[in-house]
Amino acid sequence: MHVEECHVVIVGAGPSGLAVGACLREQGIPFVLLEKSEAVGATWRRHYDRLHLNTIKQLSALPGQPWPEYSAPYPSRVEMVDYLERYAERFRLEPRLGVEVERAYHDGSRWVTRTHAGELRSQALVVATGYSRHPNVPTWPDQERFRGRILHSSAYRSGAEFRGQRVLVVGAGNSASEIALDLWEHCAETTLSVRSGNHVIPRELFKLPAQFNALALFERLPLAVGDRLATAILSRAVGDLSRWGIRRPAVGPGTRALKEGRMPLIDIGTVALIQQGKIKVVPGPRAFTETGVTFTDGRGLPFDVVVLATGYRPGLDDFLENATRYTDEHGCPRWHGAPTPAPGLFFIGFRNPITGQIRDIAAEAPRIARHIQGVN
């Protein structure tokens, strides 16, 4: 087996891995960047066509490269892919594409990263594979009886494919909301299954982007104070949506995002369609039938297609030895952009804070690079 010595190995060439690579490049620290797909930003390339950032471009830039002026205020999926390609070119990151990590472990003195192409030994290992590595696909009783189509949101591209069909979207998050909107815009008969409540935040409130409001409430104020203020503001701006099937959780939006990993729903028009009766809302599924789904409130409805917008799993235990030592009950790292109990091990891009994920990555990457300077 070919063995290569290097200073740093970065696993993943999405926004996180590219950002760390750029920061290391600026400091003159050599590294090897591995990506199992055939291009940078693979996750963004796979997302559905309609996807846009819910955060504004001014606060969604990686270190060293602002968004172009011609970009949309909330960049699209295509614009994000183009941005990441240009970022890799600007900082000469040159990831090794099509190289999947099979195993990574610390041998007592160095990190060993094994791939089908050989073995790398490094002083530091940066895991930047993100929380969207594996689709989370729940199952329900009698699901195999359903004669229609069931797909995870990772396989959804456009509502054009489902024009005129009866589609159930399962989920209460931003992907579920935007997919439901996309389906309605393509003339599908759309129903949204909300299994648990969620906080709803207009993408722009008081003529300001939601991200600005989140920064004002949660960046400098204690979490409990920010939650109380946010709940009071949303009570007036959004109101009680329970009559339309969307309940507000008892836990505040900041606490829920931080401790449960559950992001508020950033509304871009779906709620208005729900209030107008154009998109139906039902509770969580209880079981499938041959022609549809029965729900926890006892009613049953016919469907042709079910889209599961039920999130993802990081899957770190697939390749990282003793991954449970570093992860929580959801499989996400307990350390972010900071040293872990293992020497030279860092995680980045596994959080989705209410103040913006890419903004968070842009803060974590320089910190990791500074810590790596001190790794012998």
GROMACS .gro file of C-alpha atoms in nm:
model
  376
    1MET     CA    1   0.000   0.000   0.000
    2HIS     CA    2   0.125   0.346  -0.093
    3VAL     CA    3   0.193   0.555   0.222
    4GLU     CA    4   0.216   0.934   0.206
    5GLU     CA    5   0.335   1.165   0.482
    6CYS     CA    6   0.165   1.505   0.512
    7HIS     CA    7   0.098   1.772   0.770
    8VAL     CA    8  -0.284   1.795   0.750
    9VAL     CA    9  -0.558   1.583   0.594
   10ILE     CA   10  -0.897   1.746   0.531
   11VAL     CA   11  -1.188   1.512   0.458
   12GLY     CA   12  -1.462   1.675   0.250
   13ALA     CA   13  -1.448   1.948  -0.018
   14GLY     CA   14  -1.773   2.124   0.061
   15PRO     CA   15  -1.786   2.477   0.208
   16SER     CA   16  -1.621   2.364   0.535
   17GLY     CA   17  -1.330   2.174   0.388
   18LEU     CA   18  -1.264   2.443   0.127
   19ALA     CA   19  -1.268   2.715   0.394
   20VAL     CA   20  -1.015   2.533   0.611
   21GLY     CA   21  -0.798   2.467   0.307
   22ALA     CA   22  -0.802   2.835   0.212
   23CYS     CA   23  -0.705   2.940   0.565
   24LEU     CA   24  -0.421   2.687   0.575
   25ARG     CA   25  -0.304   2.799   0.229
   26GLU     CA   26  -0.291   3.160   0.348
   27GLN     CA   27  -0.068   3.053   0.638
   28GLY     CA   28   0.157   2.839   0.422
   29ILE     CA   29   0.058   2.514   0.596
   30PRO     CA   30   0.060   2.215   0.356
   31PHE     CA   31  -0.245   1.989   0.344
   32VAL     CA   32  -0.420   1.720   0.142
   33LEU     CA   33  -0.790   1.773   0.067
   34LEU     CA   34  -0.991   1.456  -0.002
   35GLU     CA   35  -1.335   1.441  -0.163
   36LYS     CA   36  -1.520   1.118  -0.240
   37SER     CA   37  -1.732   1.279  -0.514
   38GLU     CA   38  -1.611   1.400  -0.852
   39ALA     CA   39  -1.648   1.773  -0.782
   40VAL     CA   40  -1.636   2.026  -0.500
   41GLY     CA   41  -1.962   2.112  -0.326
   42ALA     CA   42  -2.115   1.772  -0.401
   43THR     CA   43  -2.402   1.812  -0.154
   44TRP     CA   44  -2.504   2.142  -0.310
   45ARG     CA   45  -2.498   1.986  -0.655
   46ARG     CA   46  -2.741   1.715  -0.541
   47HIS     CA   47  -2.998   1.943  -0.378
   48TYR     CA   48  -3.333   2.023  -0.542
   49ASP     CA   49  -3.338   2.288  -0.813
   50ARG     CA   50  -3.538   2.552  -0.627
   51LEU     CA   51  -3.309   2.567  -0.325
   52HIS     CA   52  -3.180   2.906  -0.213
   53LEU     CA   53  -2.985   3.015   0.091
   54ASN     CA   54  -3.207   3.146   0.370
   55THR     CA   55  -2.924   3.375   0.477
   56ILE     CA   56  -2.813   3.684   0.290
   57LYS     CA   57  -2.499   3.677   0.077
   58GLN     CA   58  -2.325   3.949   0.282
   59LEU     CA   59  -2.324   3.711   0.581
   60SER     CA   60  -2.279   3.389   0.383
   61ALA     CA   61  -1.928   3.424   0.243
   62LEU     CA   62  -1.632   3.199   0.316
   63PRO     CA   63  -1.301   3.353   0.435
   64GLY     CA   64  -1.129   3.564   0.172
   65GLN     CA   65  -1.399   3.576  -0.095
   66PRO     CA   66  -1.713   3.791  -0.077
   67TRP     CA   67  -2.007   3.717  -0.303
   68PRO     CA   68  -2.015   3.901  -0.637
   69GLU     CA   69  -2.243   4.203  -0.656
   70TYR     CA   70  -2.446   4.043  -0.935
   71SER     CA   71  -2.548   3.747  -0.715
   72ALA     CA   72  -2.902   3.730  -0.579
   73PRO     CA   73  -2.951   3.858  -0.221
   74TYR     CA   74  -3.030   3.497  -0.125
   75PRO     CA   75  -2.806   3.294  -0.359
   76SER     CA   76  -2.948   2.994  -0.541
   77ARG     CA   77  -2.815   2.640  -0.545
   78VAL     CA   78  -2.652   2.701  -0.884
   79GLU     CA   79  -2.490   3.024  -0.763
   80MET     CA   80  -2.358   2.841  -0.456
   81VAL     CA   81  -2.198   2.569  -0.669
   82ASP     CA   82  -2.036   2.835  -0.891
   83TYR     CA   83  -1.914   3.023  -0.581
   84LEU     CA   84  -1.749   2.708  -0.440
   85GLU     CA   85  -1.582   2.629  -0.774
   86ARG     CA   86  -1.438   2.979  -0.795
   87TYR     CA   87  -1.329   2.960  -0.431
   88ALA     CA   88  -1.133   2.641  -0.494
   89GLU     CA   89  -0.966   2.798  -0.798
   90ARG     CA   90  -0.881   3.123  -0.621
   91PHE     CA   91  -0.699   2.952  -0.334
   92ARG     CA   92  -0.550   2.673  -0.551
   93LEU     CA   93  -0.702   2.406  -0.328
   94GLU     CA   94  -0.678   2.119  -0.579
   95PRO     CA   95  -0.880   1.854  -0.394
   96ARG     CA   96  -0.819   1.489  -0.474
   97LEU     CA   97  -1.154   1.392  -0.621
   98GLY     CA   98  -1.310   1.049  -0.622
   99VAL     CA   99  -1.113   0.947  -0.312
  100GLU     CA  100  -1.328   0.809  -0.030
  101VAL     CA  101  -1.192   0.764   0.322
  102GLU     CA  102  -1.237   0.405   0.436
  103ARG     CA  103  -1.091   0.441   0.783
  104ALA     CA  104  -0.931   0.714   0.995
  105TYR     CA  105  -0.766   0.654   1.331
  106HIS     CA  106  -0.488   0.776   1.559
  107ASP     CA  107  -0.205   0.526   1.597
  108GLY     CA  108  -0.060   0.689   1.908
  109SER     CA  109   0.164   0.934   1.728
  110ARG     CA  110  -0.009   1.037   1.403
  111TRP     CA  111  -0.342   1.025   1.222
  112VAL     CA  112  -0.377   0.746   0.970
  113THR     CA  113  -0.628   0.800   0.687
  114ARG     CA  114  -0.687   0.500   0.463
  115THR     CA  115  -0.840   0.523   0.118
  116HIS     CA  116  -0.858   0.291  -0.182
  117ALA     CA  117  -0.575   0.499  -0.332
  118GLY     CA  118  -0.341   0.452  -0.037
  119GLU     CA  119  -0.269   0.564   0.316
  120LEU     CA  120  -0.194   0.912   0.445
  121ARG     CA  121  -0.022   0.983   0.776
  122SER     CA  122  -0.067   1.331   0.920
  123GLN     CA  123  -0.025   1.536   1.233
  124ALA     CA  124  -0.378   1.677   1.203
  125LEU     CA  125  -0.710   1.550   1.069
  126VAL     CA  126  -0.996   1.786   0.984
  127VAL     CA  127  -1.334   1.617   0.936
  128ALA     CA  128  -1.551   1.837   0.715
  129THR     CA  129  -1.799   1.583   0.579
  130GLY     CA  130  -2.102   1.769   0.719
  131TYR     CA  131  -2.430   1.646   0.865
  132SER     CA  132  -2.590   1.559   0.528
  133ARG     CA  133  -2.387   1.246   0.455
  134HIS     CA  134  -2.671   0.991   0.481
  135PRO     CA  135  -3.044   1.051   0.429
  136ASN     CA  136  -3.255   0.981   0.736
  137VAL     CA  137  -3.534   0.756   0.606
  138PRO     CA  138  -3.800   0.661   0.863
  139THR     CA  139  -4.048   0.381   0.798
  140TRP     CA  140  -4.411   0.324   0.893
  141PRO     CA  141  -4.637   0.018   0.921
  142ASP     CA  142  -4.759  -0.128   0.591
  143GLN     CA  143  -4.533   0.098   0.390
  144GLU     CA  144  -4.455  -0.188   0.152
  145ARG     CA  145  -4.824  -0.201   0.054
  146PHE     CA  146  -4.821   0.149  -0.091
  147ARG     CA  147  -4.850   0.137  -0.470
  148GLY     CA  148  -4.725   0.491  -0.519
  149ARG     CA  149  -4.373   0.630  -0.506
  150ILE     CA  150  -4.178   0.711  -0.188
  151LEU     CA  151  -3.860   0.917  -0.211
  152HIS     CA  152  -3.634   1.104   0.026
  153SER     CA  153  -3.583   1.476  -0.036
  154SER     CA  154  -3.224   1.396  -0.140
  155ALA     CA  155  -3.372   1.237  -0.455
  156TYR     CA  156  -3.616   1.522  -0.524
  157ARG     CA  157  -3.522   1.765  -0.800
  158SER     CA  158  -3.827   1.957  -0.923
  159GLY     CA  159  -4.202   1.966  -0.887
  160ALA     CA  160  -4.230   1.953  -1.267
  161GLU     CA  161  -4.200   1.575  -1.242
  162PHE     CA  162  -4.514   1.557  -1.027
  163ARG     CA  163  -4.749   1.793  -1.208
  164GLY     CA  164  -5.111   1.694  -1.148
  165GLN     CA  165  -5.023   1.431  -0.887
  166ARG     CA  166  -5.126   1.407  -0.523
  167VAL     CA  167  -4.807   1.455  -0.320
  168LEU     CA  168  -4.750   1.429   0.056
  169VAL     CA  169  -4.439   1.601   0.195
  170VAL     CA  170  -4.338   1.471   0.539
  171GLY     CA  171  -4.146   1.722   0.749
  172ALA     CA  172  -4.171   2.055   0.930
  173GLY     CA  173  -3.840   2.213   0.835
  174ASN     CA  174  -3.715   2.443   0.564
  175SER     CA  175  -3.664   2.172   0.301
  176ALA     CA  176  -4.017   2.040   0.353
  177SER     CA  177  -4.161   2.390   0.330
  178GLU     CA  178  -3.974   2.484   0.013
  179ILE     CA  179  -4.043   2.150  -0.157
  180ALA     CA  180  -4.414   2.190  -0.079
  181LEU     CA  181  -4.404   2.537  -0.232
  182ASP     CA  182  -4.219   2.406  -0.537
  183LEU     CA  183  -4.476   2.129  -0.586
  184TRP     CA  184  -4.767   2.375  -0.565
  185GLU     CA  185  -4.598   2.606  -0.814
  186HIS     CA  186  -4.579   2.309  -1.052
  187CYS     CA  187  -4.950   2.233  -1.011
  188ALA     CA  188  -4.922   1.930  -0.786
  189GLU     CA  189  -5.194   1.871  -0.525
  190THR     CA  190  -4.976   1.930  -0.221
  191THR     CA  191  -5.015   1.821   0.142
  192LEU     CA  192  -4.762   1.886   0.417
  193SER     CA  193  -4.734   1.642   0.709
  194VAL     CA  194  -4.617   1.826   1.022
  195ARG     CA  195  -4.536   1.568   1.286
  196SER     CA  196  -4.421   1.819   1.548
  197GLY     CA  197  -4.450   2.195   1.581
  198ASN     CA  198  -4.201   2.453   1.464
  199HIS     CA  199  -4.129   2.821   1.500
  200VAL     CA  200  -4.211   3.014   1.184
  201ILE     CA  201  -4.001   3.317   1.096
  202PRO     CA  202  -4.063   3.531   0.785
  203ARG     CA  203  -3.748   3.550   0.573
  204GLU     CA  204  -3.774   3.926   0.608
  205LEU     CA  205  -3.926   4.086   0.915
  206PHE     CA  206  -3.956   4.462   0.972
  207LYS     CA  207  -3.786   4.503   0.631
  208LEU     CA  208  -3.478   4.324   0.764
  209PRO     CA  209  -3.351   3.976   0.674
  210ALA     CA  210  -3.432   3.715   0.939
  211GLN     CA  211  -3.059   3.660   0.985
  212PHE     CA  212  -3.011   4.020   1.102
  213ASN     CA  213  -3.287   3.977   1.358
  214ALA     CA  214  -3.138   3.646   1.476
  215LEU     CA  215  -2.798   3.811   1.523
  216ALA     CA  216  -2.954   4.093   1.724
  217LEU     CA  217  -3.143   3.850   1.948
  218PHE     CA  218  -2.900   3.563   1.992
  219GLU     CA  219  -2.548   3.692   1.930
  220ARG     CA  220  -2.518   3.928   2.227
  221LEU     CA  221  -2.816   3.849   2.452
  222PRO     CA  222  -2.843   3.553   2.690
  223LEU     CA  223  -3.021   3.263   2.521
  224ALA     CA  224  -3.324   3.275   2.749
  225VAL     CA  225  -3.368   3.650   2.693
  226GLY     CA  226  -3.334   3.611   2.316
  227ASP     CA  227  -3.593   3.332   2.319
  228ARG     CA  228  -3.843   3.543   2.512
  229LEU     CA  229  -3.800   3.842   2.283
  230ALA     CA  230  -3.816   3.627   1.969
  231THR     CA  231  -4.133   3.453   2.086
  232ALA     CA  232  -4.300   3.785   2.165
  233ILE     CA  233  -4.203   3.931   1.827
  234LEU     CA  234  -4.322   3.623   1.636
  235SER     CA  235  -4.650   3.619   1.828
  236ARG     CA  236  -4.730   3.961   1.683
  237ALA     CA  237  -4.570   3.923   1.341
  238VAL     CA  238  -4.683   3.567   1.260
  239GLY     CA  239  -4.960   3.495   1.507
  240ASP     CA  240  -5.103   3.162   1.612
  241LEU     CA  241  -5.088   2.913   1.325
  242SER     CA  242  -5.229   2.618   1.519
  243ARG     CA  243  -5.565   2.640   1.342
  244TRP     CA  244  -5.377   2.559   1.020
  245GLY     CA  245  -5.190   2.268   1.180
  246ILE     CA  246  -4.863   2.440   1.272
  247ARG     CA  247  -4.806   2.453   1.648
  248ARG     CA  248  -4.544   2.671   1.814
  249PRO     CA  249  -4.310   2.467   2.037
  250ALA     CA  250  -4.287   2.547   2.407
  251VAL     CA  251  -3.909   2.572   2.376
  252GLY     CA  252  -3.782   2.899   2.228
  253PRO     CA  253  -3.628   2.908   1.878
  254GLY     CA  254  -3.272   2.973   1.995
  255THR     CA  255  -3.273   2.697   2.255
  256ARG     CA  256  -3.437   2.453   2.016
  257ALA     CA  257  -3.177   2.519   1.747
  258LEU     CA  258  -2.882   2.497   1.987
  259LYS     CA  259  -2.984   2.200   2.200
  260GLU     CA  260  -3.207   1.999   1.969
  261GLY     CA  261  -3.064   2.091   1.630
  262ARG     CA  262  -3.413   2.193   1.513
  263MET     CA  263  -3.406   2.507   1.302
  264PRO     CA  264  -3.701   2.747   1.273
  265LEU     CA  265  -3.895   2.743   0.949
  266ILE     CA  266  -3.783   3.045   0.746
  267ASP     CA  267  -4.100   3.116   0.552
  268ILE     CA  268  -4.072   3.221   0.187
  269GLY     CA  269  -4.443   3.201   0.103
  270THR     CA  270  -4.555   2.853   0.204
  271VAL     CA  271  -4.748   2.969   0.510
  272ALA     CA  272  -4.965   3.208   0.308
  273LEU     CA  273  -5.059   2.921   0.075
  274ILE     CA  274  -5.147   2.709   0.377
  275GLN     CA  275  -5.367   2.984   0.516
  276GLN     CA  276  -5.537   3.017   0.178
  277GLY     CA  277  -5.608   2.643   0.173
  278LYS     CA  278  -5.387   2.585  -0.134
  279ILE     CA  279  -5.149   2.360   0.060
  280LYS     CA  280  -5.309   2.127   0.314
  281VAL     CA  281  -5.150   2.045   0.650
  282VAL     CA  282  -5.198   1.711   0.826
  283PRO     CA  283  -5.036   1.557   1.136
  284GLY     CA  284  -4.774   1.282   1.128
  285PRO     CA  285  -4.827   0.956   0.937
  286ARG     CA  286  -4.947   0.652   1.132
  287ALA     CA  287  -4.943   0.391   0.856
  288PHE     CA  288  -4.963   0.342   0.481
  289THR     CA  289  -5.236   0.185   0.275
  290GLU     CA  290  -5.224   0.063  -0.085
  291THR     CA  291  -5.344   0.400  -0.211
  292GLY     CA  292  -5.237   0.649   0.054
  293VAL     CA  293  -5.158   0.729   0.415
  294THR     CA  294  -5.348   0.730   0.744
  295PHE     CA  295  -5.253   0.992   1.000
  296THR     CA  296  -5.234   1.015   1.378
  297ASP     CA  297  -5.569   1.198   1.391
  298GLY     CA  298  -5.737   0.896   1.230
  299ARG     CA  299  -5.807   1.033   0.884
  300GLY     CA  300  -5.678   0.874   0.567
  301LEU     CA  301  -5.596   1.044   0.236
  302PRO     CA  302  -5.497   0.912  -0.109
  303PHE     CA  303  -5.155   1.000  -0.253
  304ASP     CA  304  -4.953   0.920  -0.562
  305VAL     CA  305  -4.618   1.028  -0.417
  306VAL     CA  306  -4.467   1.072  -0.069
  307VAL     CA  307  -4.158   1.291  -0.027
  308LEU     CA  308  -3.966   1.240   0.299
  309ALA     CA  309  -3.806   1.571   0.398
  310THR     CA  310  -3.684   1.402   0.714
  311GLY     CA  311  -3.325   1.518   0.732
  312TYR     CA  312  -2.989   1.346   0.732
  313ARG     CA  313  -2.733   1.166   0.950
  314PRO     CA  314  -2.361   1.254   0.967
  315GLY     CA  315  -2.249   0.889   0.954
  316LEU     CA  316  -1.909   0.957   1.109
  317ASP     CA  317  -1.888   0.605   1.249
  318ASP     CA  318  -1.863   0.479   0.890
  319PHE     CA  319  -1.497   0.575   0.876
  320LEU     CA  320  -1.382   0.748   1.197
  321GLU     CA  321  -1.260   0.501   1.456
  322ASN     CA  322  -1.416   0.549   1.802
  323ALA     CA  323  -1.652   0.811   1.658
  324THR     CA  324  -1.888   0.781   1.955
  325ARG     CA  325  -1.613   0.926   2.172
  326TYR     CA  326  -1.657   1.257   1.992
  327THR     CA  327  -2.028   1.260   1.899
  328ASP     CA  328  -2.363   1.318   2.069
  329GLU     CA  329  -2.678   1.106   2.058
  330HIS     CA  330  -2.753   1.239   1.708
  331GLY     CA  331  -2.413   1.140   1.576
  332CYS     CA  332  -2.292   1.502   1.551
  333PRO     CA  333  -1.957   1.615   1.694
  334ARG     CA  334  -1.955   1.773   2.039
  335TRP     CA  335  -1.663   1.997   1.942
  336HIS     CA  336  -1.683   2.257   1.665
  337GLY     CA  337  -1.392   2.453   1.526
  338ALA     CA  338  -1.187   2.376   1.837
  339PRO     CA  339  -0.948   2.107   1.966
  340THR     CA  340  -1.103   1.774   2.064
  341PRO     CA  341  -0.978   1.520   2.322
  342ALA     CA  342  -0.779   1.352   2.043
  343PRO     CA  343  -0.461   1.541   1.948
  344GLY     CA  344  -0.486   1.711   1.609
  345LEU     CA  345  -0.852   1.616   1.544
  346PHE     CA  346  -1.096   1.889   1.436
  347PHE     CA  347  -1.458   1.901   1.318
  348ILE     CA  348  -1.619   2.178   1.115
  349GLY     CA  349  -1.953   2.239   0.944
  350PHE     CA  350  -2.170   2.014   1.158
  351ARG     CA  351  -2.375   2.295   1.312
  352ASN     CA  352  -2.662   2.489   1.162
  353PRO     CA  353  -2.704   2.779   1.406
  354ILE     CA  354  -2.995   3.016   1.392
  355THR     CA  355  -2.751   3.293   1.291
  356GLY     CA  356  -2.640   3.110   0.973
  357GLN     CA  357  -2.437   2.798   0.893
  358ILE     CA  358  -2.196   2.944   0.639
  359ARG     CA  359  -2.130   3.240   0.866
  360ASP     CA  360  -2.047   2.986   1.137
  361ILE     CA  361  -1.812   2.797   0.903
  362ALA     CA  362  -1.638   3.123   0.814
  363ALA     CA  363  -1.564   3.178   1.184
  364GLU     CA  364  -1.461   2.817   1.258
  365ALA     CA  365  -1.215   2.772   0.968
  366PRO     CA  366  -0.960   3.041   1.074
  367ARG     CA  367  -0.975   2.911   1.433
  368ILE     CA  368  -0.889   2.560   1.318
  369ALA     CA  369  -0.603   2.690   1.105
  370ARG     CA  370  -0.461   2.878   1.404
  371HIS     CA  371  -0.481   2.567   1.621
  372ILE     CA  372  -0.312   2.358   1.354
  373GLN     CA  373  -0.020   2.601   1.354
  374GLY     CA  374   0.056   2.470   1.700
  375VAL     CA  375   0.027   2.100   1.612
  376ASN     CA  376   0.371   1.942   1.609
   0.00000   0.00000   0.00000
